[in-house]
Short mmCIF file of C-alpha atoms in Angstrom, two decimals:
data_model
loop_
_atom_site.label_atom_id
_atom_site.label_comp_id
_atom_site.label_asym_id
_atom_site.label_seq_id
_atom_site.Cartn_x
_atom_site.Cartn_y
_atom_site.Cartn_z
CA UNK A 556 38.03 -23.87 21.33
CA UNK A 557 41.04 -22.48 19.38
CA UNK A 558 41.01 -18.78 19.16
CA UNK A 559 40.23 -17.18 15.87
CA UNK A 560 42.80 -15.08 14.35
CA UNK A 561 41.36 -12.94 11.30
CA UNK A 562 42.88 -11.03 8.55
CA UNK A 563 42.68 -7.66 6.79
CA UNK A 564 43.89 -7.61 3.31
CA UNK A 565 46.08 -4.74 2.16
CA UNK A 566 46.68 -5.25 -1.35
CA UNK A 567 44.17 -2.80 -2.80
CA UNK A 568 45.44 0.19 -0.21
CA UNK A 569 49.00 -0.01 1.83
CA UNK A 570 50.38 -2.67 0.12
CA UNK A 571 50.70 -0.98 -3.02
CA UNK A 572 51.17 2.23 -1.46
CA UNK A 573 53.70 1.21 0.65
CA UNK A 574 56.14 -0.54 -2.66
CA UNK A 575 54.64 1.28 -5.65
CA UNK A 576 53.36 4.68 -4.62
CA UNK A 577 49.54 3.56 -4.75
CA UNK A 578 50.01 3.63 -8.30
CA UNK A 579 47.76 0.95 -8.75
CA UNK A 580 44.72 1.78 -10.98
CA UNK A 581 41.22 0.17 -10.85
CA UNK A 582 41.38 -1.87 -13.89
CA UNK A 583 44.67 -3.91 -13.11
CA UNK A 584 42.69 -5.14 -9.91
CA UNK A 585 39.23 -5.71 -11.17
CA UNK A 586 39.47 -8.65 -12.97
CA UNK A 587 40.53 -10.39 -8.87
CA UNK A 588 38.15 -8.95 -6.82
CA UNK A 589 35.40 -11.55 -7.10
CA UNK A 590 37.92 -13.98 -5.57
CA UNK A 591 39.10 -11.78 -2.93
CA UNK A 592 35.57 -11.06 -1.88
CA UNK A 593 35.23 -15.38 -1.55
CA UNK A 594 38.80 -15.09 0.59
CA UNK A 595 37.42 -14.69 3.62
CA UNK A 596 38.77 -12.05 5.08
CA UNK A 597 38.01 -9.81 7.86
CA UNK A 598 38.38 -6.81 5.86
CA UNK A 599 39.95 -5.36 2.50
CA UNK A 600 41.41 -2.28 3.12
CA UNK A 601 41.02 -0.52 -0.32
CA UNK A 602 40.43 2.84 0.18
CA UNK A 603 41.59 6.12 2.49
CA UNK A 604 45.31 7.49 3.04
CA UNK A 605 46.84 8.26 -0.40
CA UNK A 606 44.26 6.37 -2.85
CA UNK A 607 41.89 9.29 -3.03
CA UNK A 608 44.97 11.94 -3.69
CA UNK A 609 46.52 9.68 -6.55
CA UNK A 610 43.37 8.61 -8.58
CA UNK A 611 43.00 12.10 -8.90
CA UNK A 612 46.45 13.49 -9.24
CA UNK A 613 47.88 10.60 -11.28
CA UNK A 614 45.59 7.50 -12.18
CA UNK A 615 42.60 9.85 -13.60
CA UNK A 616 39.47 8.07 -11.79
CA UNK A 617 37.16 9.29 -9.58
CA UNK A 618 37.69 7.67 -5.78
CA UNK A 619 34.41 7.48 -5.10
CA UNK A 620 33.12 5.79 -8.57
CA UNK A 621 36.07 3.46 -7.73
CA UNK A 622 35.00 2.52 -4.42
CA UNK A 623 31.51 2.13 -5.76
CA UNK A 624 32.80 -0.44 -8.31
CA UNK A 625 34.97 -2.10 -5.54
CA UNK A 626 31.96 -2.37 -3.67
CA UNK A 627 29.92 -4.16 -6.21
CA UNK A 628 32.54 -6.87 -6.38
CA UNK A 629 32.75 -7.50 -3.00
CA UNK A 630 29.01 -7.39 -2.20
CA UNK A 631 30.84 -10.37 1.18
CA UNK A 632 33.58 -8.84 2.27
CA UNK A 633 33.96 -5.63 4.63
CA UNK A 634 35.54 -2.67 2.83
CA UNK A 635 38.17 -0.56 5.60
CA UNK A 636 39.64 3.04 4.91
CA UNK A 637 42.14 4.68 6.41
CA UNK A 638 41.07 8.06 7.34
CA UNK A 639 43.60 10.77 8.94
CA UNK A 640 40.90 12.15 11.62
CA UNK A 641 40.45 15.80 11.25
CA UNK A 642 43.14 15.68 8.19
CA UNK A 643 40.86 13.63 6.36
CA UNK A 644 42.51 12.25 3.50
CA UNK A 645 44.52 15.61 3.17
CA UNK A 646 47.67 17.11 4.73
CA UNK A 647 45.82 20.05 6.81
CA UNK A 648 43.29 20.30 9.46
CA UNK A 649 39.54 20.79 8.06
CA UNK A 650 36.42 22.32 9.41
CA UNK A 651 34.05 19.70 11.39
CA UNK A 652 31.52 19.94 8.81
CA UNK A 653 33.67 19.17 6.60
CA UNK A 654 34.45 16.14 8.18
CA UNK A 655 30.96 15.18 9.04
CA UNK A 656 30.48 14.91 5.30
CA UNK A 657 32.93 12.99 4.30
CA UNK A 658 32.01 10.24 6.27
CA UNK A 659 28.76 10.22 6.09
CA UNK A 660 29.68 9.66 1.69
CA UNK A 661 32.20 7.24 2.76
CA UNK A 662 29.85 4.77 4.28
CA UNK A 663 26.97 5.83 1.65
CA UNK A 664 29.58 4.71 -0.70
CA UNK A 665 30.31 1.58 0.78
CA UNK A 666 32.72 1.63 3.78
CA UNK A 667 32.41 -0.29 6.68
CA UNK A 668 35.11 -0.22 8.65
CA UNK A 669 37.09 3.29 8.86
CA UNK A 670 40.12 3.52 10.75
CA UNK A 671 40.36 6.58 12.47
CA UNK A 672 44.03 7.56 13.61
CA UNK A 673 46.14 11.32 14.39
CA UNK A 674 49.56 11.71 13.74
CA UNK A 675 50.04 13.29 16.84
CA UNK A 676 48.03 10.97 18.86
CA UNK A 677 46.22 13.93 19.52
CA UNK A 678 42.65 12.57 20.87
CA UNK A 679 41.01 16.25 20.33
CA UNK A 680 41.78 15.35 16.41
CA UNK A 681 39.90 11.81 16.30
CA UNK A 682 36.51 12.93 18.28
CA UNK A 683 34.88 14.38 15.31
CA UNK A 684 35.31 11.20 13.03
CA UNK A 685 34.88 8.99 15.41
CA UNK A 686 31.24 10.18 16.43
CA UNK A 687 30.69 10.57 12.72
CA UNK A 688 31.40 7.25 11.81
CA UNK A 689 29.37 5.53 15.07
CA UNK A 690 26.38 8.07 13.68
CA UNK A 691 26.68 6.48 9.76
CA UNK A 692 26.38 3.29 10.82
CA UNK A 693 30.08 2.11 10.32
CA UNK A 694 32.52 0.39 12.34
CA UNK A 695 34.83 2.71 14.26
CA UNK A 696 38.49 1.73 14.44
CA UNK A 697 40.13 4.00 17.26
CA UNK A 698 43.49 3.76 15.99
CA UNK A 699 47.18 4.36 17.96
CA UNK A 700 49.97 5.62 15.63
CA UNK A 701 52.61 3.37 17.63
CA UNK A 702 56.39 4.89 17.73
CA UNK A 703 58.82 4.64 20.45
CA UNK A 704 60.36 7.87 21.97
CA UNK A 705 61.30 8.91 26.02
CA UNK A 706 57.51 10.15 26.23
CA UNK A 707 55.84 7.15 24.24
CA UNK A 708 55.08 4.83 27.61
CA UNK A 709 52.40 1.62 27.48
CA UNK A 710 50.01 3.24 30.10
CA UNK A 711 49.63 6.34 27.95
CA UNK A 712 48.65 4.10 25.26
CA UNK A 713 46.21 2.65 27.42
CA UNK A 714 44.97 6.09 28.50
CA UNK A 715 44.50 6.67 24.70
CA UNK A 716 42.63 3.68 24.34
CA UNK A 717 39.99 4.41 27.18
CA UNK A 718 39.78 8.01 25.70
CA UNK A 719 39.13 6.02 22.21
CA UNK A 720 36.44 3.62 23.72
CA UNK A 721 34.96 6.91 25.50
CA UNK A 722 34.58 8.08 21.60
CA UNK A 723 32.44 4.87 20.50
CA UNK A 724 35.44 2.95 19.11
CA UNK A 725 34.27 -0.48 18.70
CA UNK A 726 38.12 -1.77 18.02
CA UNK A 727 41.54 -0.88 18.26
CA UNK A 728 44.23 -0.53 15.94
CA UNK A 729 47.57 -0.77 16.66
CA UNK A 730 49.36 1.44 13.82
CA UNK A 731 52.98 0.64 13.61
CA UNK A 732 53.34 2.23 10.30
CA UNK A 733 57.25 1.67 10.51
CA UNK A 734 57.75 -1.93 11.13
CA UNK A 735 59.49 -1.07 14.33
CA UNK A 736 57.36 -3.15 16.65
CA UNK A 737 59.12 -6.12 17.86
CA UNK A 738 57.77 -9.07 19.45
CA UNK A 739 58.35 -8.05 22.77
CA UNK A 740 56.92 -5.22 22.52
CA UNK A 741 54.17 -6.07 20.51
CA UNK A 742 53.00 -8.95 23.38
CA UNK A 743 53.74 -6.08 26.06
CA UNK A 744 51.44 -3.65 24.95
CA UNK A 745 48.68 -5.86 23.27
CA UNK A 746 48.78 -7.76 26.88
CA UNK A 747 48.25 -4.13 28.48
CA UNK A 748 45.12 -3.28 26.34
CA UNK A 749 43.54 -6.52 26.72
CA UNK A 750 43.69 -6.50 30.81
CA UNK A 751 42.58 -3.53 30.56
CA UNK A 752 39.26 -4.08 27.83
CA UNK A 753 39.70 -7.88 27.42
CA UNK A 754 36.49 -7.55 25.13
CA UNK A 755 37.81 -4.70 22.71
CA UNK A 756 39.08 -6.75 19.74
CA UNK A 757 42.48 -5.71 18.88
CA UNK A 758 43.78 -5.32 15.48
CA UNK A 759 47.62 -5.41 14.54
CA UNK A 760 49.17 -3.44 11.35
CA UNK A 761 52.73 -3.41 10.94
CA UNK A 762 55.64 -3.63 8.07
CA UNK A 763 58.07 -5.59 6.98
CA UNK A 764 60.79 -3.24 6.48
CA UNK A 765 63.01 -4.28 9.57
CA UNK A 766 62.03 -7.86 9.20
CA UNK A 767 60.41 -7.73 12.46
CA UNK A 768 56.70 -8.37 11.31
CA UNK A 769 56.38 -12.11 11.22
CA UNK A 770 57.93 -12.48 14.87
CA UNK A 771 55.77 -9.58 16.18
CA UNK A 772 52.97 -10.95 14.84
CA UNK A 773 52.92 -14.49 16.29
CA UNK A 774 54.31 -12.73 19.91
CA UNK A 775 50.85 -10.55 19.10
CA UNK A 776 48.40 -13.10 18.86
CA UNK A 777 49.76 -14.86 21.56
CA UNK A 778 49.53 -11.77 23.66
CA UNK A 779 45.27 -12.01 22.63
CA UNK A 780 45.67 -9.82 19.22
CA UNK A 781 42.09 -10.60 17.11
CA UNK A 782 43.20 -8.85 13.82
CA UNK A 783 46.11 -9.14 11.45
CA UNK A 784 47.03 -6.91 8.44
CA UNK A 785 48.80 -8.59 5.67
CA UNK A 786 49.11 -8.62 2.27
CA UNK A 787 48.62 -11.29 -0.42
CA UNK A 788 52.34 -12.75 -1.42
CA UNK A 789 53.63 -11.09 -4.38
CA UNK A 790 52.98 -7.85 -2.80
CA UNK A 791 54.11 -8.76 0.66
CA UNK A 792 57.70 -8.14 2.21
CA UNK A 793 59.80 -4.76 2.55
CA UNK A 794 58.04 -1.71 2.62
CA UNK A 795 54.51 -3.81 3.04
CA UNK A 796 52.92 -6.04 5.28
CA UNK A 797 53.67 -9.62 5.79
CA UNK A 798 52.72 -12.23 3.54
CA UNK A 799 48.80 -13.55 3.97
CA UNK A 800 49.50 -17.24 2.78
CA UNK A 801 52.92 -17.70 5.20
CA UNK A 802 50.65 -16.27 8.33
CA UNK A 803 47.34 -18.48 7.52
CA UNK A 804 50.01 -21.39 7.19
CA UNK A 805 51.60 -20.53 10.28
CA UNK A 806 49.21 -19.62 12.49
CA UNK A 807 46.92 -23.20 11.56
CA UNK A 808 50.08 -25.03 12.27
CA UNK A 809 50.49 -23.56 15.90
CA UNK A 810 46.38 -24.29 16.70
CA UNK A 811 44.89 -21.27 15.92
CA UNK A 812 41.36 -21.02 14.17
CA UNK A 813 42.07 -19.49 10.59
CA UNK A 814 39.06 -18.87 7.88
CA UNK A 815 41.03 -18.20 4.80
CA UNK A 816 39.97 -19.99 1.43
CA UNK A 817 43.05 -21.29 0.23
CA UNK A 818 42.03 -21.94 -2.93
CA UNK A 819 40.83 -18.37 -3.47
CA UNK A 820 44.60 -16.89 -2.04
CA UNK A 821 46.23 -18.89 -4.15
CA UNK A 822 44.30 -17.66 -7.42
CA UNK A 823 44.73 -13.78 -5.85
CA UNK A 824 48.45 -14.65 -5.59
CA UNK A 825 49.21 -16.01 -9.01
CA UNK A 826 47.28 -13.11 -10.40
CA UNK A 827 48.98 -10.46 -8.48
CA UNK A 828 52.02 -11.81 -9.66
CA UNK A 829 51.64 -10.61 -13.18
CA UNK A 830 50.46 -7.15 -11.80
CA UNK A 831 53.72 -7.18 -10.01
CA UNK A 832 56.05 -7.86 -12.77
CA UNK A 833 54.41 -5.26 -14.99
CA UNK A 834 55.68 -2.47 -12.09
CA UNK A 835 58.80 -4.36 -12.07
CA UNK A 836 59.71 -3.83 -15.38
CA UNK A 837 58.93 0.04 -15.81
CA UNK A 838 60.56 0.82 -12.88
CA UNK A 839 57.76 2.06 -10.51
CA UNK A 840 57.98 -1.21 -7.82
CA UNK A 841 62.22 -0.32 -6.58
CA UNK A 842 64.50 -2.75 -5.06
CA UNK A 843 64.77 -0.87 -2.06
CA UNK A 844 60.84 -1.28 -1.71
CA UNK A 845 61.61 -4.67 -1.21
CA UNK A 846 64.49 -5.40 0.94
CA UNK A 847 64.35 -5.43 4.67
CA UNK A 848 66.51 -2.79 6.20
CA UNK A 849 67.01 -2.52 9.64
CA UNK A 850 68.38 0.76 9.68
CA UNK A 851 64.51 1.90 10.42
CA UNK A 852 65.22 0.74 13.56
CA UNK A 853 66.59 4.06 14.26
CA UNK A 854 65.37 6.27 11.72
CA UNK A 855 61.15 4.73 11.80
CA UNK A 856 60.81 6.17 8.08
CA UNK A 857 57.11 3.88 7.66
CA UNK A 858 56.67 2.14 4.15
CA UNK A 859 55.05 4.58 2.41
CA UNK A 860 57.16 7.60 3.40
CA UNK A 861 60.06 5.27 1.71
CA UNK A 862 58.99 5.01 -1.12
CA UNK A 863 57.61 8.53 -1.79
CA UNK A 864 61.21 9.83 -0.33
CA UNK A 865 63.03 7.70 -3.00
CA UNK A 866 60.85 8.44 -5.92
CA UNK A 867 61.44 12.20 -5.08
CA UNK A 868 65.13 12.11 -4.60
CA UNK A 869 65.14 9.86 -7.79
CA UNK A 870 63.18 13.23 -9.52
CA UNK A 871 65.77 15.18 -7.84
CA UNK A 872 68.57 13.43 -8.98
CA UNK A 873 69.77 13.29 -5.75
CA UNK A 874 69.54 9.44 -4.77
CA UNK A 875 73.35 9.68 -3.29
CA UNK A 876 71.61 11.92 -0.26
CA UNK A 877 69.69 9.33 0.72
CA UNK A 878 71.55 7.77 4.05
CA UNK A 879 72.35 11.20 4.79
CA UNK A 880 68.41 11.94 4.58
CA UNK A 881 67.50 9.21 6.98
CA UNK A 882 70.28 9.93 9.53
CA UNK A 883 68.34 13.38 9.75
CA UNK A 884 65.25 12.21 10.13
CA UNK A 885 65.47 11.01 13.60
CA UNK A 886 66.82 14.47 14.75
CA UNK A 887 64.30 16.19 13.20
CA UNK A 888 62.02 14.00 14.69
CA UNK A 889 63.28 14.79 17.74
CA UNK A 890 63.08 18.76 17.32
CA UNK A 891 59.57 19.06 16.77
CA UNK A 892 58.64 16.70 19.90
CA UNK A 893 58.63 13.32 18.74
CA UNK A 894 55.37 12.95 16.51
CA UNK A 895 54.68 9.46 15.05
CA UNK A 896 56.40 8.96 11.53
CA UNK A 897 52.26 8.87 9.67
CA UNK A 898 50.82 11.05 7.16
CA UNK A 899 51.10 13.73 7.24
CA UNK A 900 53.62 14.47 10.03
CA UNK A 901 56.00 11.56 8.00
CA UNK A 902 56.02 14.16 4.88
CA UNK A 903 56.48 17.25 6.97
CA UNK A 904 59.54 15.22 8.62
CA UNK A 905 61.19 13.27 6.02
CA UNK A 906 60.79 16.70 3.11
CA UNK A 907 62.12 18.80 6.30
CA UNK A 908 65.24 16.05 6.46
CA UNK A 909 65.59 16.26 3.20
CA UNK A 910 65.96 20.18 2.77
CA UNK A 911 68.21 20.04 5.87
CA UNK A 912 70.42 17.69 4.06
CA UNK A 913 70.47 19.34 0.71
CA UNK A 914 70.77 23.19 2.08
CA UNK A 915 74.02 22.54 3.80
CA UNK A 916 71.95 24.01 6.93
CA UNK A 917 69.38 23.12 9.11
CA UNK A 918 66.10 24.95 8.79
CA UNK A 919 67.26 27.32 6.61
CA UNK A 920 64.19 26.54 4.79
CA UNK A 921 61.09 25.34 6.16
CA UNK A 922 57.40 24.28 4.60
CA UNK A 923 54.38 26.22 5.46
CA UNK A 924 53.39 22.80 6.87
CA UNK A 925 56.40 22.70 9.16
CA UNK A 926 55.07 26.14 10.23
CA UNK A 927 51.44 25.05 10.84
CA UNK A 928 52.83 22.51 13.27
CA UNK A 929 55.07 24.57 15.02
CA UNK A 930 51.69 26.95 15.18
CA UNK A 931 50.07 24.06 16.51
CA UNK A 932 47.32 23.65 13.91
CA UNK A 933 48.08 19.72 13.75
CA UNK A 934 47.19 19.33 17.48
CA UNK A 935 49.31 19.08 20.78
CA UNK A 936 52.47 17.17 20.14
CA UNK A 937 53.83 14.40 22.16
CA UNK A 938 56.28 16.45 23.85
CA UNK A 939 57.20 19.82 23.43
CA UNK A 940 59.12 21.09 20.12
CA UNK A 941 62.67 22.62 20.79
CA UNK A 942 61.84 26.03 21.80
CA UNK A 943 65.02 27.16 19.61
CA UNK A 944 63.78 26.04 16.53
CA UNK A 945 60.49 26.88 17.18
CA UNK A 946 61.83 30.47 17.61
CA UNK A 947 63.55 30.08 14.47
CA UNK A 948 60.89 29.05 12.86
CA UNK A 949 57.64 30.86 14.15
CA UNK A 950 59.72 34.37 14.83
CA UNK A 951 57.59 36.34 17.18
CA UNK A 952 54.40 34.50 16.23
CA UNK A 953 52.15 32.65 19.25
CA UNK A 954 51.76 29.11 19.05
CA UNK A 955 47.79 28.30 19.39
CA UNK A 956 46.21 27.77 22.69
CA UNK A 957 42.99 26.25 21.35
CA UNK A 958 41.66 23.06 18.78
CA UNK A 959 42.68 24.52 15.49
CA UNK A 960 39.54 22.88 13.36
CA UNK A 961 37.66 24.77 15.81
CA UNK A 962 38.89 27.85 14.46
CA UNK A 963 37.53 27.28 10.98
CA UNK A 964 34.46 28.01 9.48
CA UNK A 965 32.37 25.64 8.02
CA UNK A 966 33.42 24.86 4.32
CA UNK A 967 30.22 22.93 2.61
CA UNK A 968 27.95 24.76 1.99
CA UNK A 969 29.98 27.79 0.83
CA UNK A 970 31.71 25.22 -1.71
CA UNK A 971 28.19 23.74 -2.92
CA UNK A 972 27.35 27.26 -3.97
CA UNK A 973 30.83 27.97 -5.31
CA UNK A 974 30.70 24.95 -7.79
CA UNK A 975 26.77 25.06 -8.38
CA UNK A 976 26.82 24.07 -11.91
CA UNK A 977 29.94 21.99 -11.93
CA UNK A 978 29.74 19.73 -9.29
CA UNK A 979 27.79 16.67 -9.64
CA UNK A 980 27.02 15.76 -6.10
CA UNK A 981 28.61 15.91 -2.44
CA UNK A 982 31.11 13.84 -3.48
CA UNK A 983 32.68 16.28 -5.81
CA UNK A 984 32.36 18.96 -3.66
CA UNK A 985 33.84 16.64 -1.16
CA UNK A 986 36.50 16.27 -3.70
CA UNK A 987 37.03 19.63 -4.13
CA UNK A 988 37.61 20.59 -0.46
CA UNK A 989 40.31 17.88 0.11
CA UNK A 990 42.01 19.11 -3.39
CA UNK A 991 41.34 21.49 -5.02
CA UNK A 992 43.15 22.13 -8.17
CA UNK A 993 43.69 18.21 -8.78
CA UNK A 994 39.48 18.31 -8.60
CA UNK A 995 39.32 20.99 -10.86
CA UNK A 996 41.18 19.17 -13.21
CA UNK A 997 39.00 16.01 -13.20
CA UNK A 998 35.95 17.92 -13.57
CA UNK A 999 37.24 19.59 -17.00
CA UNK A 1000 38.32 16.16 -18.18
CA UNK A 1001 34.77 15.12 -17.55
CA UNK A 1002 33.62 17.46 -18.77
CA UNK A 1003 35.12 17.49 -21.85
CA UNK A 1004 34.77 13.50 -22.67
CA UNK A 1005 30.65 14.18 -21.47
CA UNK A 1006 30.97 16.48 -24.49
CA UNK A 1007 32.95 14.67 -26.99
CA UNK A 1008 30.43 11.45 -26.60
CA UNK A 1009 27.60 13.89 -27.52
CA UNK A 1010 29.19 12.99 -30.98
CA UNK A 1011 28.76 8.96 -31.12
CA UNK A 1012 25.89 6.76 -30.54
CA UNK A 1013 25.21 5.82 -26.73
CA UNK A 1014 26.01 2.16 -27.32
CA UNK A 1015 30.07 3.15 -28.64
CA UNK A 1016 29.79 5.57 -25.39
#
């Protein structure tokens, strides 16, 4: 029998994140999600890493009444989140209730598939999530933020995966959030998992940025890869994933067993053109977003830390400092022990680059999240930071010794009490924990339009 390759869709979540900032609200999707759900895909990813953040902060919805909606549409089709492991959807560590919680909603809400990864590759920072999500009833994606560095070896991948299976992952996702994963390299390592679980089905994500992704893929499914990531065509290429149409086409053509309704892809493509075009024209979807540059190579700045890092030297009128940005990165990188380019540790990096770049000196200013690493409150990092600018940085302070989330109190039910009255349900005080003054600000906009319909009839509500 030919082997089955299936696909994740990434249109509603990376894709746009990765050329347009996740700037994509509900209502330029909706009228296309009955034909992705009869697409037949493995999964949409439409949910998790920056979605929640922006419909707050800039679209105005609620996350979870838009993954309610979402789920409605696609009443066939299993709905996959991206969720930081004891970040959450945030840029800090949270308390395990906390956590807990959030899952739990996430499935209640529809999820089925959450993809559980650390920036760090920090194990200690996934257990939590991963238990959670085996205990809602969802399907556990143990996930490996893939970089290369002198201490980033194939068997301590497969050590991470066995720790990952341990956990009550039920697949594995290969994270290579930079598009610097080439074929080689991809058959290598997916041929090292599979002798060692040949019946843990592996899923691939990668980017297009250095042009890689196409090659890496077919070398990856060769090598026994189950799952693809792609994205439908008008949102594919650069910063994103690799086209869904050119990998169904290729894939048949070399034997392989794909399900994909052509007719509905097609339809999702020419509609997703128009959606395109409108970013196009007001300047939110950049050229750069879309053009392969191998440069990453060196630098690994992943999709969605590109664009973010242009739109904010655009803001800062500052878009000349952008080679000289990226030719930092890698050495700051380096300093602070080679973590993975992901949120959040791609941020802390790339806004650390940045201010190295535009002081004139390097670390002359640091984040508070740049000192939280060095602290060790994002876990233990792949190899140890530069104990000079650690020293710089941290003074006379300690680094931690122990699990930083276990440290914390638990946050719930002190923040039900806290917003008894304002908050809704767990949800918004799920909201409210991951951000709080963006969540403060939705609830008085609720607020006030629940009041201002008080006025008209329910029918022109």
């Amino acid at each position: 029998m030919a082997k089955k390759v299936q696909f994740v869709e990434t249109v509603l979540r990376d894709a746009n994140q990765s050329l347009i900032a996740t700037r994509l609200p509900y209502d330029k999707f909706e009228p296309i999600l009955e034909t992705i759900d009869k697409a037949g895909y493995y999964a949409c990813e439409c949910w998790g890493g920056a979605t929640f953040d922006v419909c707050l902060r800039y679209l105005h919805e609620d996350p979870w009444e838009r993954l309610r909606k979402i789920r409605a549409k696609l009443p066939n089709t299993k709905l996959q989140m991206l969720l930081r492991g004891q970040n959450v959807l945030g840029y800090a560590h949270y308390p395990d209730d906390f956590v807990k919680l959030f899952v739990q909603k996430a499935v209640e809400n529809g999820i089925d598939v959450i993809r559980i990864f650390d920036a760090l590759n920090d194990v200690n920072n996934l257990k939590v999530a991963m238990e959670a999500t085996v205990k809602a009833g969802a399907i556990a994606s143990g996930t490996i933020s893939y970089t290369t560095s002198p201490v980033h070896t194939h068997k301590k991948y497969v050590e991470m995966v066995n720790d990952l299976k341990s956990m009550g992952a039920s697949t594995i996702c290969i994270k290579d959030m930079a598009g610097i994963m080439g074929p080689q390299e991809a058959y290598d390592l997916v041929s090292a998992i599979k002798d060692a679980h040949p019946d843990l089905p592996i899923d691939l994500h990668t980017h297009s940025t250095t042009g890689l992704a196409f090659m890496t893929y077919l070398k990856a499914v060769e090598a026994g890869v189950d799952i693809i990531d792609t994205a439908i065509s008008p949102f594919s290429g650069g910063t994103s994933q690799p086209a869904t149409e050119t990998l169904a086409y290729a894939l048949r053509q070399l034997g392989y067993e794909v399900d994909l309704n052509d007719d509905a892809t097609k339809a999702m493509a020419d509609y997703f053109k128009g959606v395109r075009d409108e970013f196009v024209a007001d300047g939110t979807l950049m050229p750069k977003s879309m053009a392969t540059d191998t440069q990453c190579l060196t630098y690994q700045v992943p999709g969605g830390m590109l664009s973010n890092l242009l739109s904010q030297l655009k803001q800062m009128n500052a878009l000349d400092k952008f080679d000289e940005a990226l030719v930092e990165t890698p050495k700051v990188r380096a300093d602070l022990g080679y973590p993975p380019l992901v949120t959040p540790t791609s941020q802390m990096v790339g806004v650390q680059a940045v201010r190295n770049v535009l002081d004139g000196q390097r670390y002359k200013t640091v984040s508070k999240e740049i000192k939280a690493y060095c602290r060790g409150e994002y876990g233990q990092t792949p190899a140890p930071i530069d104990p000079a600018i650690q020293k710089q940085i941290l003074g006379d302070e300690q680094p931690l010794s122990v699990r930083y989330a276990d440290t914390l109190e638990p946050i719930v039910d002190k923040t039900r009490q806290q917003l008894a009255g304002v908050a809704k349900c767990d949800e918004d005080v799920l909201s409210y924990i991951a951000f709080p003054n963006l969540a403060e600000k939705f609830f008085a906009e609720r607020k006030e339009k629940e009041e201002n319909c008080v006025t008209y009839t329910i029918t022109e509500c």
